[in-house]
CSV table of C-alpha atoms in Angstrom, one decimal:
chain,number,residue,atom,x,y,z
A,1,UNK,CA,8.1,26.9,-15.9
A,2,UNK,CA,5.8,27.9,-18.8
A,3,UNK,CA,7.1,27.4,-22.2
A,4,UNK,CA,5.6,25.9,-25.1
A,5,UNK,CA,8.7,24.3,-25.9
A,6,UNK,CA,8.9,22.7,-22.4
A,7,UNK,CA,5.1,21.6,-22.4
A,8,UNK,CA,5.8,20.3,-25.9
A,9,UNK,CA,8.6,18.1,-25.3
A,10,UNK,CA,8.3,17.0,-21.8
A,11,UNK,CA,5.5,14.1,-22.6
A,12,UNK,CA,7.4,12.8,-25.6
A,13,UNK,CA,10.5,13.0,-22.2
A,14,UNK,CA,8.9,11.8,-19.8
A,15,UNK,CA,7.2,8.3,-21.6
A,16,UNK,CA,11.5,7.8,-23.1
A,17,UNK,CA,12.6,8.7,-19.1
A,18,UNK,CA,10.0,5.7,-18.1
A,19,UNK,CA,10.9,3.5,-20.6
A,20,UNK,CA,14.7,3.5,-19.9
A,21,UNK,CA,13.8,3.2,-15.6
A,22,UNK,CA,11.8,0.2,-16.2
A,23,UNK,CA,15.2,-1.6,-18.2
A,24,UNK,CA,17.6,0.1,-15.4
A,25,UNK,CA,15.6,-2.0,-12.6
A,26,UNK,CA,15.6,-5.3,-15.0
A,27,UNK,CA,19.0,-4.9,-16.3
A,28,UNK,CA,20.7,-4.1,-12.7
A,29,UNK,CA,19.8,-7.6,-11.7
A,30,UNK,CA,22.9,-8.8,-13.6
A,31,UNK,CA,24.7,-5.8,-14.5
A,32,UNK,CA,24.9,-2.3,-12.8
A,33,UNK,CA,22.1,-0.5,-12.0
A,34,UNK,CA,18.5,-1.8,-10.2
A,35,UNK,CA,15.5,-0.5,-8.3
A,36,UNK,CA,17.3,2.0,-6.5
A,37,UNK,CA,18.5,3.6,-9.6
A,38,UNK,CA,15.5,3.3,-12.0
A,39,UNK,CA,13.5,4.3,-9.1
A,40,UNK,CA,15.2,7.9,-9.1
A,41,UNK,CA,14.6,7.8,-13.4
A,42,UNK,CA,11.5,7.3,-12.7
A,43,UNK,CA,11.2,9.8,-9.9
A,44,UNK,CA,12.9,12.6,-12.6
A,45,UNK,CA,10.2,11.7,-14.9
A,46,UNK,CA,7.9,12.6,-12.8
A,47,UNK,CA,8.9,15.4,-11.9
A,48,UNK,CA,10.1,16.7,-15.5
A,49,UNK,CA,6.1,16.6,-15.5
A,50,UNK,CA,5.0,18.4,-12.7
A,51,UNK,CA,7.1,21.5,-13.9
A,52,UNK,CA,5.9,21.2,-17.6
A,53,UNK,CA,2.7,21.1,-16.9
A,54,UNK,CA,1.8,22.1,-12.7
A,55,UNK,CA,1.7,19.7,-9.7
A,56,UNK,CA,-2.1,18.8,-10.2
A,57,UNK,CA,-1.6,17.2,-13.1
A,58,UNK,CA,1.7,15.4,-11.8
A,59,UNK,CA,-0.7,14.0,-9.3
A,60,UNK,CA,-3.6,13.0,-11.2
A,61,UNK,CA,-1.3,11.3,-14.0
A,62,UNK,CA,0.2,9.2,-10.9
A,63,UNK,CA,-3.2,8.1,-10.0
A,64,UNK,CA,-2.3,7.4,-6.8
A,65,UNK,CA,-0.4,9.1,-4.2
A,66,UNK,CA,3.3,9.0,-4.0
A,67,UNK,CA,3.4,7.6,-0.4
A,68,UNK,CA,1.0,4.5,-1.3
A,69,UNK,CA,3.8,3.6,-3.9
A,70,UNK,CA,6.0,3.9,-1.0
A,71,UNK,CA,3.7,1.4,0.9
A,72,UNK,CA,3.5,-0.8,-2.0
A,73,UNK,CA,7.4,-1.1,-3.0
A,74,UNK,CA,8.3,-1.5,1.4
A,75,UNK,CA,5.9,-4.3,1.4
A,76,UNK,CA,7.1,-5.5,-2.2
A,77,UNK,CA,10.2,-5.9,-0.5
A,78,UNK,CA,9.6,-7.2,2.8
A,79,UNK,CA,7.5,-10.6,0.7
A,80,UNK,CA,10.7,-11.2,-1.1
A,81,UNK,CA,12.3,-12.1,2.2
A,82,UNK,CA,9.5,-13.7,3.6
A,83,UNK,CA,9.1,-15.9,1.2
A,84,UNK,CA,12.6,-16.9,2.3
A,85,UNK,CA,11.1,-18.2,5.4
A,86,UNK,CA,8.5,-20.5,4.3
A,87,UNK,CA,11.2,-22.0,2.4
A,88,UNK,CA,13.3,-22.8,6.0
A,89,UNK,CA,16.4,-20.4,5.0
A,90,UNK,CA,17.7,-17.4,6.5
A,91,UNK,CA,15.4,-13.7,5.9
A,92,UNK,CA,16.0,-12.6,2.6
A,93,UNK,CA,17.8,-15.4,1.1
A,94,UNK,CA,17.3,-15.4,-2.7
A,95,UNK,CA,15.4,-18.4,-4.2
A,96,UNK,CA,15.4,-18.7,-7.5
A,97,UNK,CA,12.7,-20.5,-10.2
A,98,UNK,CA,12.6,-20.7,-13.6
A,99,UNK,CA,9.7,-22.0,-16.4
A,100,UNK,CA,9.3,-22.4,-19.8
A,101,UNK,CA,6.6,-20.0,-21.3
A,102,UNK,CA,6.2,-20.3,-25.1
A,103,UNK,CA,9.6,-22.1,-25.6
A,104,UNK,CA,11.9,-19.9,-23.6
A,105,UNK,CA,12.7,-19.7,-19.9
A,106,UNK,CA,12.0,-17.5,-18.3
A,107,UNK,CA,13.8,-17.6,-14.4
A,108,UNK,CA,12.2,-15.2,-11.8
A,109,UNK,CA,13.9,-14.8,-7.7
A,110,UNK,CA,13.7,-13.4,-4.8
A,111,UNK,CA,16.3,-10.6,-5.4
A,112,UNK,CA,14.9,-8.9,-8.3
A,113,UNK,CA,11.4,-9.0,-6.5
A,114,UNK,CA,12.8,-6.9,-3.8
A,115,UNK,CA,14.6,-5.0,-6.4
A,116,UNK,CA,10.9,-4.1,-7.9
A,117,UNK,CA,10.0,-3.6,-4.4
A,118,UNK,CA,13.2,-0.7,-3.8
A,119,UNK,CA,12.5,0.6,-7.1
A,120,UNK,CA,8.6,2.0,-5.7
A,121,UNK,CA,10.2,3.2,-2.8
A,122,UNK,CA,12.4,4.9,-4.1
A,123,UNK,CA,10.2,6.1,-6.9
A,124,UNK,CA,7.1,7.2,-4.7
A,125,UNK,CA,9.3,8.9,-1.3
A,126,UNK,CA,11.1,10.7,-4.6
A,127,UNK,CA,8.3,11.7,-6.1
A,128,UNK,CA,6.2,12.4,-3.0
A,129,UNK,CA,9.1,14.8,-2.1
A,130,UNK,CA,9.5,16.7,-5.3
A,131,UNK,CA,6.4,17.1,-5.9
A,132,UNK,CA,5.8,18.4,-2.1
A,133,UNK,CA,8.4,21.8,-3.1
A,134,UNK,CA,6.8,22.0,-6.6
A,135,UNK,CA,3.7,22.2,-4.6
A,136,UNK,CA,3.8,26.6,-3.7
A,137,UNK,CA,0.7,25.2,-1.0
A,138,UNK,CA,3.4,23.2,0.5
A,139,UNK,CA,1.0,20.1,0.5
A,140,UNK,CA,2.2,16.8,-0.2
């Protein structure tokens, strides 16, 4: 899409969408949303950037191949399951811990690690498909 208005507003729109995707990812632990929806929003942001600036610029902005993000997400989601085995409970059993940081209690859990993995899988996969469809050369 070769529109001056679209090319001008796209980077701002992408930044807002990426921040919103992280908000949805972190909010999804206790409310609707989570890794899948956050990943879809992030992939949509990169797709918009690719439409405005071109596929080559979007690939450069990613810094790595989109499928590398998906592979990282699969490894992270698998790690969430393996951690439960290390604590002698069934695979993918949720584990929680918390610590105090600067006077505030910070909670960590394996479901959150799994959700972050799903976020990267969805982001990488959908971005790879969208950029391949946008690319006139047909390569991923």
